[in-house]
């Protein structure tokens, strides 16, 4: 029985909660702790503490608030990316304005949900970003594309191989590395190499930017 529990813990999605409101953290923890495949490994009350715990605990997914005293969510995101922390960051916000969400996505967030999200939908979002998906609402994707501008970077796509173009199209479709590997009959290791090459050639920092680049330049279905 103990071995089964240890195996379940090791296979769980480890989540770090970063929000300055204790009641919000408590509510999130209460719900997530009843999920068989999700384990809350820590809580932080601001961005600085969130970065420290993310480095210490190495969670799979960070649920990050945007508006916090001191270091806010966007700055915390940028710091995590500069440190090379691999955690997928899901923004949990009460702000619906694009001007508050778009900077977080540009900083490397894997998507966002609102604080009034249905609990089951939140669990699904955590599983989705952990699997490598990007969660974008159409209006926010449009705002990101508009900020990027219509013409910049198009020539960089000519350096992609045909296989890299196939991988990029599937990234834009929201597929995880495992799903891309299955679709193209490749190993996940090979897919990861292709993704790294795509980001390097297009001078992009993450899958979200790659997906938006593909949409903007007509490489998405």
CSV table of C-alpha atoms in Angstrom, one decimal:
chain,number,residue,atom,x,y,z
A,1,UNK,CA,0.0,0.0,0.0
A,2,UNK,CA,2.8,2.4,0.9
A,3,UNK,CA,4.5,1.6,-2.4
A,4,UNK,CA,1.3,2.3,-4.3
A,5,UNK,CA,1.0,5.7,-2.5
A,6,UNK,CA,4.7,6.6,-3.3
A,7,UNK,CA,4.1,5.6,-7.0
A,8,UNK,CA,1.0,7.8,-7.2
A,9,UNK,CA,2.9,10.7,-5.7
A,10,UNK,CA,5.7,10.4,-8.2
A,11,UNK,CA,3.3,10.2,-11.1
A,12,UNK,CA,1.2,13.2,-10.0
A,13,UNK,CA,1.3,16.6,-11.5
A,14,UNK,CA,3.1,18.8,-8.9
A,15,UNK,CA,1.5,22.2,-8.6
A,16,UNK,CA,2.7,25.4,-6.9
A,17,UNK,CA,0.1,28.1,-6.0
A,18,UNK,CA,1.2,31.7,-6.2
A,19,UNK,CA,-1.5,34.2,-5.1
A,20,UNK,CA,-1.5,37.0,-2.5
A,21,UNK,CA,-4.9,36.1,-1.2
A,22,UNK,CA,-4.8,33.3,1.3
A,23,UNK,CA,-8.5,32.5,0.8
A,24,UNK,CA,-7.9,31.9,-2.9
A,25,UNK,CA,-4.9,29.6,-2.2
A,26,UNK,CA,-7.0,27.7,0.3
A,27,UNK,CA,-9.8,27.3,-2.1
A,28,UNK,CA,-7.5,26.1,-4.9
A,29,UNK,CA,-5.7,23.7,-2.6
A,30,UNK,CA,-9.0,22.3,-1.2
A,31,UNK,CA,-10.2,21.4,-4.6
A,32,UNK,CA,-6.9,20.2,-6.1
A,33,UNK,CA,-6.1,17.9,-3.2
A,34,UNK,CA,-9.1,15.7,-4.1
A,35,UNK,CA,-7.7,15.1,-7.6
A,36,UNK,CA,-6.0,11.8,-7.9
A,37,UNK,CA,-3.4,13.0,-10.3
A,38,UNK,CA,-2.6,16.5,-8.9
A,39,UNK,CA,-0.6,17.3,-5.9
A,40,UNK,CA,-0.1,20.8,-4.4
A,41,UNK,CA,3.5,21.0,-3.3
A,42,UNK,CA,3.7,24.6,-2.1
A,43,UNK,CA,2.1,28.0,-1.8
A,44,UNK,CA,3.5,31.5,-2.2
A,45,UNK,CA,2.0,34.9,-1.4
A,46,UNK,CA,3.9,37.0,-3.9
A,47,UNK,CA,6.0,36.7,-7.0
A,48,UNK,CA,9.4,36.7,-5.3
A,49,UNK,CA,8.4,33.9,-3.0
A,50,UNK,CA,6.9,32.1,-5.9
A,51,UNK,CA,10.2,32.2,-7.9
A,52,UNK,CA,12.1,31.0,-4.8
A,53,UNK,CA,9.7,28.0,-4.3
A,54,UNK,CA,9.6,27.2,-8.0
A,55,UNK,CA,13.4,26.9,-8.0
A,56,UNK,CA,13.4,24.9,-4.7
A,57,UNK,CA,10.4,22.6,-5.4
A,58,UNK,CA,10.6,22.3,-9.2
A,59,UNK,CA,6.9,21.9,-9.7
A,60,UNK,CA,5.4,20.8,-13.0
A,61,UNK,CA,2.8,23.6,-13.2
A,62,UNK,CA,2.6,27.0,-11.4
A,63,UNK,CA,-0.8,28.6,-10.9
A,64,UNK,CA,0.2,32.3,-11.0
A,65,UNK,CA,-1.8,35.3,-10.1
A,66,UNK,CA,-1.0,38.5,-12.0
A,67,UNK,CA,-1.6,41.3,-9.6
A,68,UNK,CA,0.5,40.9,-6.4
A,69,UNK,CA,2.4,43.3,-4.2
A,70,UNK,CA,6.1,43.5,-4.9
A,71,UNK,CA,7.0,41.2,-7.7
A,72,UNK,CA,3.9,40.7,-9.8
A,73,UNK,CA,3.0,37.7,-11.9
A,74,UNK,CA,4.6,39.0,-15.2
A,75,UNK,CA,7.9,39.8,-13.5
A,76,UNK,CA,7.9,36.5,-11.7
A,77,UNK,CA,7.3,34.7,-15.1
A,78,UNK,CA,10.2,36.6,-16.7
A,79,UNK,CA,12.4,35.7,-13.8
A,80,UNK,CA,11.5,32.0,-14.0
A,81,UNK,CA,12.2,32.0,-17.8
A,82,UNK,CA,15.6,33.7,-17.3
A,83,UNK,CA,16.5,31.1,-14.7
A,84,UNK,CA,15.6,28.3,-17.2
A,85,UNK,CA,12.9,26.9,-14.9
A,86,UNK,CA,10.9,24.4,-16.9
A,87,UNK,CA,7.6,24.7,-15.0
A,88,UNK,CA,4.6,25.4,-17.1
A,89,UNK,CA,2.8,28.5,-15.9
A,90,UNK,CA,-0.9,28.8,-15.9
A,91,UNK,CA,-2.2,32.3,-15.1
A,92,UNK,CA,-5.2,32.4,-12.8
A,93,UNK,CA,-6.6,35.9,-12.9
A,94,UNK,CA,-9.7,37.9,-12.1
A,95,UNK,CA,-8.8,40.5,-14.8
A,96,UNK,CA,-10.4,40.0,-18.2
A,97,UNK,CA,-8.7,42.9,-20.0
A,98,UNK,CA,-6.3,41.9,-22.7
A,99,UNK,CA,-3.8,44.4,-21.5
A,100,UNK,CA,-3.3,42.4,-18.3
A,101,UNK,CA,-3.2,39.0,-19.8
A,102,UNK,CA,-1.2,39.6,-23.0
A,103,UNK,CA,2.0,40.6,-21.3
A,104,UNK,CA,1.9,37.4,-19.2
A,105,UNK,CA,1.5,35.3,-22.4
A,106,UNK,CA,4.4,37.2,-24.1
A,107,UNK,CA,6.5,36.5,-21.0
A,108,UNK,CA,6.0,32.8,-21.4
A,109,UNK,CA,2.8,31.7,-19.8
A,110,UNK,CA,1.2,28.6,-21.2
A,111,UNK,CA,-2.3,30.0,-20.9
A,112,UNK,CA,-4.7,31.5,-18.5
A,113,UNK,CA,-8.0,30.9,-16.7
A,114,UNK,CA,-10.2,33.1,-14.6
A,115,UNK,CA,-10.6,32.8,-10.9
A,116,UNK,CA,-14.3,31.9,-11.2
A,117,UNK,CA,-13.4,29.0,-13.5
A,118,UNK,CA,-15.4,25.8,-12.9
A,119,UNK,CA,-13.2,23.5,-10.7
A,120,UNK,CA,-13.3,20.6,-13.1
A,121,UNK,CA,-12.3,23.0,-15.9
A,122,UNK,CA,-9.3,24.2,-13.8
A,123,UNK,CA,-8.1,20.6,-13.3
A,124,UNK,CA,-8.5,20.0,-17.0
A,125,UNK,CA,-6.5,23.2,-17.7
A,126,UNK,CA,-3.7,22.0,-15.4
A,127,UNK,CA,-3.5,18.7,-17.1
A,128,UNK,CA,-3.6,20.3,-20.5
A,129,UNK,CA,-0.7,22.7,-20.0
A,130,UNK,CA,1.3,19.9,-18.3
A,131,UNK,CA,0.8,17.9,-21.4
A,132,UNK,CA,2.3,20.7,-23.5
A,133,UNK,CA,-0.8,22.4,-24.7
A,134,UNK,CA,-1.2,26.2,-25.0
A,135,UNK,CA,-4.5,27.6,-23.7
A,136,UNK,CA,-5.4,30.8,-25.6
A,137,UNK,CA,-8.8,32.5,-26.0
A,138,UNK,CA,-9.3,33.7,-29.7
A,139,UNK,CA,-9.5,37.3,-28.7
A,140,UNK,CA,-6.3,37.2,-26.7
A,141,UNK,CA,-4.5,35.3,-29.5
A,142,UNK,CA,-5.6,38.1,-31.9
A,143,UNK,CA,-4.3,40.8,-29.6
A,144,UNK,CA,-0.9,39.0,-29.4
A,145,UNK,CA,-0.7,38.7,-33.1
A,146,UNK,CA,-1.6,42.4,-33.6
A,147,UNK,CA,1.2,43.4,-31.1
A,148,UNK,CA,3.7,41.2,-33.0
A,149,UNK,CA,2.9,43.0,-36.2
A,150,UNK,CA,2.0,41.6,-39.6
A,151,UNK,CA,5.4,41.4,-41.3
A,152,UNK,CA,8.2,40.8,-38.9
A,153,UNK,CA,10.0,37.5,-39.0
A,154,UNK,CA,8.4,36.0,-42.0
A,155,UNK,CA,11.7,35.3,-43.8
A,156,UNK,CA,12.9,33.2,-40.9
A,157,UNK,CA,10.5,30.5,-41.8
A,158,UNK,CA,12.4,29.7,-45.0
A,159,UNK,CA,15.1,28.1,-42.8
A,160,UNK,CA,12.8,25.5,-41.5
A,161,UNK,CA,12.9,22.0,-42.9
A,162,UNK,CA,9.7,20.3,-44.1
A,163,UNK,CA,9.6,18.1,-41.0
A,164,UNK,CA,10.0,21.2,-38.8
A,165,UNK,CA,7.1,22.8,-40.6
A,166,UNK,CA,5.0,19.8,-39.9
A,167,UNK,CA,5.9,19.9,-36.2
A,168,UNK,CA,5.3,23.7,-36.1
A,169,UNK,CA,1.8,23.2,-37.6
A,170,UNK,CA,1.0,20.7,-34.9
A,171,UNK,CA,2.3,23.0,-32.2
A,172,UNK,CA,-0.1,25.6,-33.5
A,173,UNK,CA,-2.9,23.0,-33.3
A,174,UNK,CA,-2.2,22.7,-29.5
A,175,UNK,CA,-0.6,19.3,-29.7
A,176,UNK,CA,1.8,18.1,-27.0
A,177,UNK,CA,5.2,16.5,-27.9
A,178,UNK,CA,3.7,13.1,-27.2
A,179,UNK,CA,0.8,13.7,-29.6
A,180,UNK,CA,3.1,15.1,-32.2
A,181,UNK,CA,5.4,12.1,-31.9
A,182,UNK,CA,2.4,9.8,-32.4
A,183,UNK,CA,1.0,11.8,-35.3
A,184,UNK,CA,4.4,11.9,-37.2
A,185,UNK,CA,5.6,8.4,-36.1
A,186,UNK,CA,8.6,9.9,-34.3
A,187,UNK,CA,10.1,9.5,-30.9
A,188,UNK,CA,9.4,12.2,-28.3
A,189,UNK,CA,13.1,12.8,-28.1
A,190,UNK,CA,13.2,13.6,-31.8
A,191,UNK,CA,10.2,15.9,-31.5
A,192,UNK,CA,11.9,17.8,-28.7
A,193,UNK,CA,14.9,18.3,-30.9
A,194,UNK,CA,12.7,19.6,-33.7
A,195,UNK,CA,10.9,22.0,-31.3
A,196,UNK,CA,14.3,23.3,-30.0
A,197,UNK,CA,15.5,23.8,-33.6
A,198,UNK,CA,12.2,25.6,-34.5
A,199,UNK,CA,12.5,28.0,-31.6
A,200,UNK,CA,16.2,28.7,-32.4
A,201,UNK,CA,15.6,29.3,-36.1
A,202,UNK,CA,12.6,31.6,-35.5
A,203,UNK,CA,14.3,33.3,-32.6
A,204,UNK,CA,11.4,32.5,-30.3
A,205,UNK,CA,11.4,31.6,-26.6
A,206,UNK,CA,8.6,29.2,-26.1
A,207,UNK,CA,5.8,27.1,-27.7
A,208,UNK,CA,3.2,29.9,-27.3
A,209,UNK,CA,5.2,32.2,-29.4
A,210,UNK,CA,5.8,29.4,-32.0
A,211,UNK,CA,2.0,28.7,-32.2
A,212,UNK,CA,1.3,32.4,-32.8
A,213,UNK,CA,4.0,32.7,-35.4
A,214,UNK,CA,2.6,29.8,-37.2
A,215,UNK,CA,-0.9,31.3,-37.2
A,216,UNK,CA,0.3,34.7,-38.3
A,217,UNK,CA,2.3,33.2,-41.3
A,218,UNK,CA,-0.4,30.8,-42.4
A,219,UNK,CA,1.3,27.6,-41.3
A,220,UNK,CA,-1.6,26.5,-39.0
A,221,UNK,CA,-4.6,24.5,-40.1
